[in-house]
Amino acid sequence: MALVGVEGVVVEVQADLEPGVAAFTLVGLPDKSLTESRDRVRAAVVNSGAAWPQKKLTVGLSPASVPKSGSGFDLAVAAAVLGAAERIDPRVLADIVMIGELGLDGRVRPVRGVLPAVLAAADAGYEQVVVPESAAAEASLVPEVSVLGVRSLRQLIAVLADEPVPDEEADGPGRPDPLLAGLRMPGTGAATGMHSVGAAQHDHGHDLEDVVGQISARTAVEVAAAGGHHLFLEGPPGAGKTMLAERLPAILPRLGRQESLEVTAVHSVAGLLPPGKPLIDAAPYCAPHHSATMQALVGGGPGIARPGAVSMSHRGVLFLDETPEFSSRALDALRQPLEAGHVVIARSAGVVRFPSKFLMVLAANPCPCGRFSQRDDLCECPPSAIRRYQARLSGPLLDRVDLRVEVDRVTRTELTACGARGESTATVAGRVRAARERAAERLAGTPWHTNSEVPGRELRSRWYAASGAMDEAERSLERGVLTARGLDRVLRVAWTVADLVGHDRPDATDVALALQLRTGVPRGVPMAIGALT
């Protein structure tokens, strides 16, 4: 199997033996790592007790037009060679897809991208797949195929030749003990006993009730989760920006089956799928350091293009703390995935595409020293330095952010006040889930799933606010406070607010809150409608 982004391509491996000087030729556009498989395969076959054919050996990988990279072809190449040498019946190999790297001792080692490869095999009509035993649970997420997990080439030879299967020790701690008993029939417990990555993995025990005060910011986080709106939190260190971002994934709805497979496939290609937890069914959370390069954010790198942070946070949350400290080149590269929902990376060998539908949270200090606050006068930054610092966030990037909230440090009075703790994650998540269901019912039959995805022209023509509700927002447009795009974003946010509070369509209070969230809620100034409780 070849991987192109997160899509698998079935590759046919053929082996031909001809009389002549013993040689091993690999054709079909292999890269250097795949070319090196000749030595790995030869050593693995010999160390598995099989004889290496002393003839001219040619192995072809087709289609030849598809670039092939990595060590995941080792198992298939070894099986093709053994079939050509009649150690295995070639007819048995015709309808089996094999994925795995071979060690010199014949052990089968795990590789990246097992799930997308098995999905591609199922789409191509294959019903039997052989994978490393440690990846059998991941491959079994596709119920249409039968999965055989093997620890070694010796075991594979025995299974295919209908011989007694030798017992081998697991290749490391925590691996499954028994060899999967033969090729399981499709649909027979393929997902039984699968461990999933739950919300606990992402919130690490954090709860929204730990956030004291910050009603404006909490409201913005809830609106962001309910409508899929991007969020910008601005405030001094210690105000709670990171706390809020870390708790956002836990209030997002659980992923559906197809969404879980998409997210799991991306993590599988990146080689970051948690061992023993093959299916990710909770919103992922990715928080790259501000020194991250453009390639680290959007994907790429030398050799095989790998998914970046925007793809690792697909269907989840991308948190950019200290956003002005990121390079302008890296931040500008976010525009395309924000608009398109995917990343396209061009290479000389072809073009790869990674999904990147994420909820972005930006966090920044108000000034270089971070001590600016309307409550006190501790900042010593000159106005010119503050302007330069804030100018690092480009207008086009901020224009794609629907919500902007300024937060301040919690006062001692707020911290010690009776009942200062806010609502729990479970309570807020329930409202978010209900709001998403209302939006899904309204958007049924359209290509959109959340309010943030609906184009402005559709909002204005099909889902308009109540009579007179947009008057204040339209006056803001005339005064230059809002752009035409900003007015559409206010209406999107207003629909999310209406979904949260149970209104049939946005009224004046819903739009007023949306307008404040769009233009920035000043510190210490109450929201248009307090908290959404």
XYZ file of C-alpha atoms in Angstrom:
533
model
C 0.000 0.000 0.000
C 1.231 3.493 -0.870
C 0.126 6.565 1.077
C -0.700 9.860 -0.614
C -1.533 12.217 2.224
C -4.129 10.306 4.251
C -5.337 8.330 1.253
C -4.120 4.808 0.588
C -3.372 3.432 -2.877
C -3.333 -0.323 -3.490
C -0.005 -1.379 -5.013
C 0.352 -4.752 -6.722
C 3.646 -6.506 -5.965
C 4.866 -8.987 -8.586
C 7.983 -11.172 -8.469
C 9.660 -12.909 -11.382
C 12.489 -15.474 -11.275
C 14.641 -16.048 -14.351
C 17.744 -18.168 -14.914
C 20.933 -16.163 -14.636
C 23.310 -14.586 -12.191
C 21.691 -14.148 -8.785
C 20.474 -10.548 -8.480
C 17.606 -8.627 -6.904
C 16.098 -5.720 -8.845
C 13.250 -3.560 -7.529
C 11.297 -1.470 -10.054
C 8.198 0.736 -9.921
C 9.342 4.164 -8.666
C 10.653 3.172 -5.219
C 12.460 5.715 -3.043
C 15.718 5.093 -1.180
C 14.094 3.606 1.931
C 12.086 1.201 -0.213
C 15.143 0.264 -2.281
C 16.887 -0.692 0.952
C 14.138 -3.241 1.570
C 16.020 -5.656 -0.698
C 18.555 -6.337 2.047
C 15.920 -6.444 4.790
C 13.734 -8.871 2.860
C 16.623 -11.172 1.945
C 17.829 -11.376 5.550
C 14.285 -11.842 6.899
C 13.526 -14.691 4.481
C 16.762 -16.528 5.262
C 16.407 -16.030 9.029
C 12.843 -17.336 8.846
C 14.096 -20.707 7.640
C 13.250 -20.310 3.946
C 15.741 -20.627 1.109
C 16.562 -17.520 -0.900
C 16.250 -18.214 -4.651
C 19.628 -18.165 -6.401
C 18.296 -16.723 -9.629
C 17.745 -13.372 -11.290
C 14.916 -11.839 -9.251
C 12.842 -8.869 -10.383
C 10.150 -7.367 -8.161
C 7.762 -4.871 -9.730
C 5.473 -2.422 -7.953
C 2.492 -1.220 -9.952
C 1.082 1.217 -10.805
C 4.545 2.570 -11.542
C 3.256 6.152 -11.719
C 2.539 6.301 -7.972
C 5.564 7.278 -5.831
C 6.287 4.603 -3.238
C 8.081 5.245 -0.016
C 8.725 3.679 3.353
C 9.257 0.211 4.710
C 5.615 -0.874 4.719
C 6.118 -2.884 1.504
C 8.587 -5.337 3.080
C 6.021 -7.978 4.014
C 4.358 -7.936 0.588
C 7.708 -8.104 -1.224
C 8.813 -11.076 0.889
C 5.529 -12.894 0.238
C 5.815 -12.242 -3.512
C 9.364 -13.628 -3.566
C 8.310 -16.733 -1.633
C 5.380 -17.167 -4.004
C 7.657 -16.976 -7.034
C 9.929 -19.545 -5.382
C 6.847 -21.750 -4.748
C 7.423 -21.770 -0.992
C 3.885 -20.336 -0.812
C 1.095 -21.031 -3.279
C 0.893 -17.834 -5.400
C -2.869 -18.258 -5.740
C -3.264 -17.731 -1.991
C -1.583 -14.335 -2.262
C -3.774 -12.969 -5.043
C -6.499 -11.436 -2.873
C -4.554 -10.498 0.267
C -3.216 -7.036 1.128
C -0.060 -7.078 3.254
C 1.336 -4.184 5.275
C 4.401 -4.280 7.490
C 8.121 -3.735 7.883
C 10.498 -6.660 8.318
C 13.383 -6.793 10.745
C 16.520 -8.687 9.800
C 15.424 -11.491 12.125
C 12.086 -11.830 10.331
C 9.963 -10.033 12.906
C 7.134 -7.905 11.525
C 7.333 -4.346 12.806
C 4.592 -1.677 12.840
C 4.421 1.087 10.243
C 2.585 4.377 9.907
C -0.746 4.695 8.126
C -2.261 1.248 8.699
C -5.841 2.549 9.004
C -5.919 4.583 5.751
C -4.222 1.677 3.976
C -6.857 -0.801 5.170
C -9.648 1.636 4.274
C -8.232 1.844 0.741
C -8.039 -1.944 0.566
C -11.700 -2.228 1.572
C -12.708 0.384 -1.005
C -10.827 -1.595 -3.669
C -12.794 -4.735 -2.806
C -10.182 -6.666 -0.835
C -11.469 -8.686 2.106
C -8.258 -10.007 3.687
C -5.446 -7.940 5.207
C -2.234 -8.976 6.955
C -0.684 -6.433 9.337
C 1.785 -6.406 12.244
C 0.154 -7.871 15.327
C 0.544 -4.591 17.216
C -1.526 -2.849 14.493
C -4.269 -5.485 14.299
C -6.642 -3.507 16.520
C -6.200 -0.430 14.329
C -6.829 -2.433 11.151
C -9.914 -4.042 12.716
C -11.625 -0.652 12.818
C -12.642 -1.431 9.222
C -15.335 -4.130 9.619
C -15.445 -5.005 5.901
C -12.091 -6.813 5.995
C -10.707 -9.848 7.804
C -7.513 -9.073 9.701
C -4.548 -11.333 10.410
C -2.004 -9.949 12.847
C 1.402 -11.634 12.701
C 4.542 -11.254 14.772
C 6.972 -12.686 12.241
C 7.417 -13.748 8.645
C 7.740 -17.314 9.908
C 4.184 -17.151 11.265
C 2.854 -15.714 8.006
C 4.469 -18.501 5.982
C 2.928 -21.114 8.272
C -0.569 -19.597 8.040
C -0.493 -19.273 4.240
C 1.027 -22.742 3.767
C -1.533 -24.267 6.160
C 1.184 -25.452 8.517
C 1.337 -25.361 12.343
C 1.865 -21.770 13.464
C 5.047 -21.373 15.529
C 4.742 -19.586 18.855
C 6.793 -16.412 19.123
C 7.294 -13.964 21.944
C 5.730 -10.546 21.624
C 8.139 -7.904 20.353
C 8.070 -5.734 23.451
C 5.924 -5.075 26.522
C 2.255 -4.275 26.225
C 1.785 -6.156 22.948
C -1.141 -8.559 22.523
C -0.289 -12.063 23.697
C -1.983 -14.512 21.326
C -1.717 -14.517 17.554
C -5.055 -13.575 16.078
C -6.665 -16.882 15.200
C -6.639 -16.939 11.421
C -8.388 -14.523 9.124
C -11.554 -13.353 10.855
C -14.697 -13.100 8.804
C -15.910 -9.557 8.065
C -18.096 -8.024 10.726
C -17.354 -10.607 13.427
C -16.323 -8.496 16.339
C -14.012 -6.248 14.375
C -14.527 -3.400 16.811
C -15.090 -5.518 19.920
C -12.944 -4.469 22.839
C -11.506 -1.457 21.056
C -10.214 1.214 23.402
C -10.988 4.768 22.370
C -9.310 8.025 23.194
C -11.900 9.660 25.405
C -12.270 13.200 26.627
C -10.159 12.401 29.676
C -7.114 12.134 27.462
C -7.616 15.678 26.219
C -8.810 17.539 29.294
C -6.427 15.719 31.673
C -9.004 16.001 34.462
C -9.536 19.744 33.960
C -13.057 21.084 34.348
C -14.611 24.407 33.396
C -15.747 24.920 36.971
C -12.073 25.460 37.856
C -12.209 28.775 35.969
C -13.142 31.476 38.484
C -15.010 34.513 37.186
C -14.263 35.352 33.533
C -17.935 35.291 32.549
C -17.207 36.999 29.229
C -14.465 34.543 28.290
C -16.486 31.525 29.417
C -19.410 32.708 27.312
C -17.133 33.152 24.305
C -15.719 29.639 24.741
C -19.233 28.198 24.885
C -20.306 30.094 21.763
C -17.130 28.983 19.964
C -17.825 25.330 20.771
C -21.502 25.529 19.813
C -20.972 27.177 16.435
C -17.428 26.167 15.482
C -16.251 29.788 15.628
C -12.581 30.743 15.884
C -11.670 32.626 19.071
C -9.085 35.249 20.088
C -8.317 35.687 23.794
C -6.266 38.750 24.729
C -5.057 39.465 28.241
C -2.078 39.517 30.613
C -0.300 36.369 31.829
C -2.229 34.515 34.497
C -5.632 35.703 33.299
C -6.724 32.161 32.386
C -6.363 32.088 28.599
C -4.613 28.720 28.546
C -7.017 27.273 31.129
C -9.972 28.126 28.931
C -8.371 26.747 25.763
C -7.450 23.470 27.463
C -11.046 22.964 28.579
C -12.602 23.708 25.203
C -12.174 20.210 23.643
C -14.118 18.571 26.470
C -17.273 20.603 25.763
C -17.233 19.767 22.050
C -19.569 16.941 20.983
C -18.127 13.451 20.634
C -16.979 12.573 17.151
C -19.207 10.502 14.897
C -17.997 7.268 13.326
C -16.798 8.865 10.085
C -15.197 11.788 11.914
C -13.405 9.379 14.258
C -11.972 7.474 11.306
C -10.782 10.739 9.709
C -9.014 11.864 12.883
C -7.555 8.425 13.569
C -6.251 8.186 9.996
C -4.381 11.492 10.342
C -2.780 10.408 13.618
C -1.918 7.041 12.089
C -0.141 8.650 9.132
C 1.764 10.893 11.542
C 2.779 7.866 13.609
C 1.223 9.368 16.745
C -1.645 6.974 17.349
C -1.642 6.021 21.054
C -0.745 2.332 21.507
C -3.676 0.233 22.612
C -6.148 3.018 21.742
C -6.747 2.727 18.009
C -9.925 4.804 17.688
C -9.941 8.504 18.566
C -13.546 9.482 19.245
C -13.032 12.752 21.149
C -11.999 16.126 19.752
C -8.193 16.314 19.519
C -6.214 19.191 21.002
C -2.964 20.507 19.570
C -0.916 23.360 21.047
C 2.331 23.903 19.091
C 5.125 26.013 20.577
C 5.471 29.544 19.237
C 8.826 28.605 17.692
C 7.080 26.143 15.345
C 7.936 26.539 11.669
C 5.472 26.852 8.817
C 6.008 23.161 7.988
C 5.263 22.197 11.596
C 1.971 24.097 11.452
C 0.597 23.198 8.025
C 2.579 20.039 7.231
C 5.340 19.072 4.865
C 8.972 18.452 5.667
C 11.645 16.556 3.727
C 10.790 13.276 2.043
C 7.259 12.113 2.728
C 5.005 15.054 3.563
C 3.629 14.637 7.070
C 0.562 16.293 8.586
C 1.160 19.448 10.600
C -0.576 20.899 13.635
C -3.592 22.082 11.617
C -4.243 18.495 10.514
C -3.433 16.951 13.889
C -6.198 19.186 15.303
C -8.678 18.170 12.571
C -12.195 18.052 14.092
C -10.705 19.472 17.286
C -8.946 22.518 18.719
C -5.751 24.246 17.571
C -4.412 26.507 20.322
C -1.749 29.079 19.433
C -0.505 30.518 22.710
C 1.620 33.676 22.482
C 0.383 34.100 18.920
C 2.406 37.275 18.152
C 5.588 35.273 18.842
C 4.895 32.958 15.895
C 6.627 33.893 12.662
C 4.505 35.941 10.280
C 5.196 33.360 7.560
C 3.753 30.585 9.724
C 0.663 32.606 10.669
C -0.018 33.670 7.081
C 0.094 30.014 6.039
C -2.982 29.400 8.203
C -5.272 31.360 5.897
C -5.744 28.622 3.305
C -6.632 25.791 5.725
C -8.935 28.163 7.636
C -10.925 28.887 4.493
C -10.696 25.578 2.618
C -10.731 23.064 5.472
C -7.771 21.197 4.018
C -4.067 21.646 3.264
C -2.550 21.034 -0.165
C 1.210 20.400 -0.237
C 2.985 20.250 -3.595
C 5.988 17.988 -4.077
C 8.037 17.146 -7.154
C 6.609 13.628 -7.022
C 3.019 14.805 -6.648
C 0.506 16.660 -4.521
C -0.744 15.515 -1.122
C -3.799 16.733 0.735
C -4.486 16.646 4.468
C -7.806 17.527 6.163
C -7.750 20.554 8.478
C -11.198 21.453 9.771
C -10.357 22.774 13.210
C -11.470 25.337 15.766
C -8.653 27.846 16.238
C -7.995 29.619 19.525
C -5.475 32.474 19.518
C -4.060 33.847 22.763
C -1.893 36.935 23.155
C -0.658 39.394 25.735
C -1.843 42.997 25.291
C 1.737 44.315 25.110
C 5.345 43.031 25.002
C 5.701 42.934 28.796
C 2.212 41.518 29.237
C 1.398 43.720 32.240
C -0.998 46.150 30.587
C -4.314 46.267 32.425
C -7.096 48.756 32.890
C -7.197 47.845 36.579
C -3.636 48.990 37.290
C -0.792 50.826 35.615
C 2.118 48.378 35.653
C 2.953 48.438 31.943
C 6.053 50.416 30.966
C 5.920 49.674 27.242
C 5.926 52.780 25.020
C 2.890 53.139 22.750
C 5.027 52.503 19.665
C 6.185 49.137 21.072
C 2.599 48.146 21.832
C 1.521 49.025 18.287
C 4.381 47.023 16.762
C 3.589 44.049 18.987
C -0.101 44.030 18.109
C 0.682 44.537 14.408
C 2.310 41.096 14.319
C -1.198 39.690 14.009
C -2.201 40.457 10.445
C -5.595 41.885 9.620
C -6.512 39.065 7.200
C -5.891 36.469 9.927
C -7.892 38.315 12.592
C -10.687 38.940 10.086
C -11.202 35.165 9.959
C -11.716 35.039 13.733
C -15.378 35.388 14.713
C -14.953 35.974 18.455
C -12.632 38.326 20.301
C -12.572 38.646 24.087
C -10.301 40.637 26.368
C -9.696 38.981 29.723
C -8.078 40.334 32.877
C -6.602 38.781 35.983
C -9.070 37.554 38.551
C -9.244 39.841 41.583
C -8.905 38.636 45.162
C -12.575 39.417 45.711
C -13.596 37.225 42.763
C -11.237 34.458 43.851
C -12.558 34.277 47.407
C -16.211 35.036 46.681
C -18.720 32.413 47.724
C -19.953 30.542 44.667
C -17.174 31.895 42.463
C -16.772 28.557 40.740
C -18.510 28.440 37.403
C -20.576 25.780 35.709
C -19.068 22.361 35.160
C -17.877 21.012 31.842
C -20.758 18.518 31.779
C -23.365 21.284 32.138
C -21.870 23.452 29.404
C -21.280 20.463 27.125
C -24.975 19.608 27.400
C -25.977 23.064 26.158
C -23.404 22.910 23.366
C -24.709 19.536 22.262
C -28.301 20.811 22.233
C -27.273 23.899 20.240
C -25.456 21.745 17.696
C -28.545 19.592 17.313
C -30.707 22.666 16.639
C -28.234 23.883 14.029
C -28.031 20.434 12.422
C -31.821 20.284 12.140
C -31.905 23.723 10.524
C -29.030 22.927 8.138
C -30.286 19.458 7.195
C -29.988 18.870 3.462
C -27.167 21.411 3.064
C -23.396 20.818 2.879
C -22.887 22.716 6.164
C -22.916 21.332 9.679
C -22.188 24.335 11.920
C -23.158 28.004 11.791
C -19.572 29.088 11.125
C -19.595 27.242 7.779
C -22.693 28.905 6.284
C -21.839 31.464 3.559
C -22.964 35.033 4.108
C -25.277 35.134 1.091
C -27.147 32.072 2.382
C -27.502 33.650 5.820
C -28.928 36.852 4.409
C -31.346 35.117 2.040
C -32.486 32.049 4.002
C -31.651 32.449 7.692
C -32.092 36.081 8.572
C -32.548 37.546 12.053
C -35.783 38.851 13.542
C -37.113 42.174 12.288
C -34.928 45.054 13.490
C -32.491 42.763 15.317
C -29.567 43.679 13.030
C -30.086 47.468 13.191
C -27.216 48.140 15.614
C -24.869 45.868 13.660
C -25.758 47.640 10.417
C -25.047 51.004 12.055
C -21.638 49.632 13.059
C -21.070 48.801 9.400
C -21.909 52.368 8.379
C -19.511 53.756 11.024
C -16.711 51.533 9.762
C -16.542 49.433 12.930
C -17.500 46.359 10.893
C -16.668 45.263 7.368
C -19.223 43.540 5.151
C -17.555 40.225 5.984
C -17.665 41.157 9.656
C -21.412 41.803 9.438
C -21.933 38.287 8.096
C -19.848 36.895 10.937
C -21.975 38.773 13.473
C -25.067 37.105 12.019
C -23.399 33.674 12.202
C -22.510 34.206 15.859
C -26.022 35.514 16.564
C -27.476 32.277 15.209
C -25.204 30.312 17.538
C -26.310 32.413 20.508
C -29.933 31.841 19.510
C -29.313 28.085 19.329
C -27.790 28.145 22.812
C -30.652 30.026 24.433
C -33.373 28.238 22.436
C -34.628 31.058 20.191
C -36.192 30.256 16.829
C -34.197 33.077 15.224
C -31.777 35.710 16.564
C -33.392 38.649 18.331
C -31.858 41.998 19.312
C -30.191 40.637 22.476
C -28.638 37.738 20.565
C -27.232 40.140 17.971
C -26.001 42.533 20.678
C -23.988 39.752 22.299
C -22.696 38.610 18.917
C -21.636 42.178 18.100
C -19.688 42.490 21.335
C -18.032 39.126 20.793
C -17.085 40.109 17.246
C -15.695 43.573 17.984
C -14.060 42.676 21.310
C -15.517 42.769 24.803
C -13.697 45.442 26.837
C -12.268 44.375 30.180
C -14.616 44.880 33.096
C -17.631 45.675 30.911
C -20.531 43.199 31.324
C -21.812 41.198 28.386
C -24.982 42.195 26.569
C -26.668 39.218 28.224
C -24.676 37.936 31.226
C -23.834 34.269 31.103
C -25.751 31.800 28.980
C -27.344 30.095 31.983
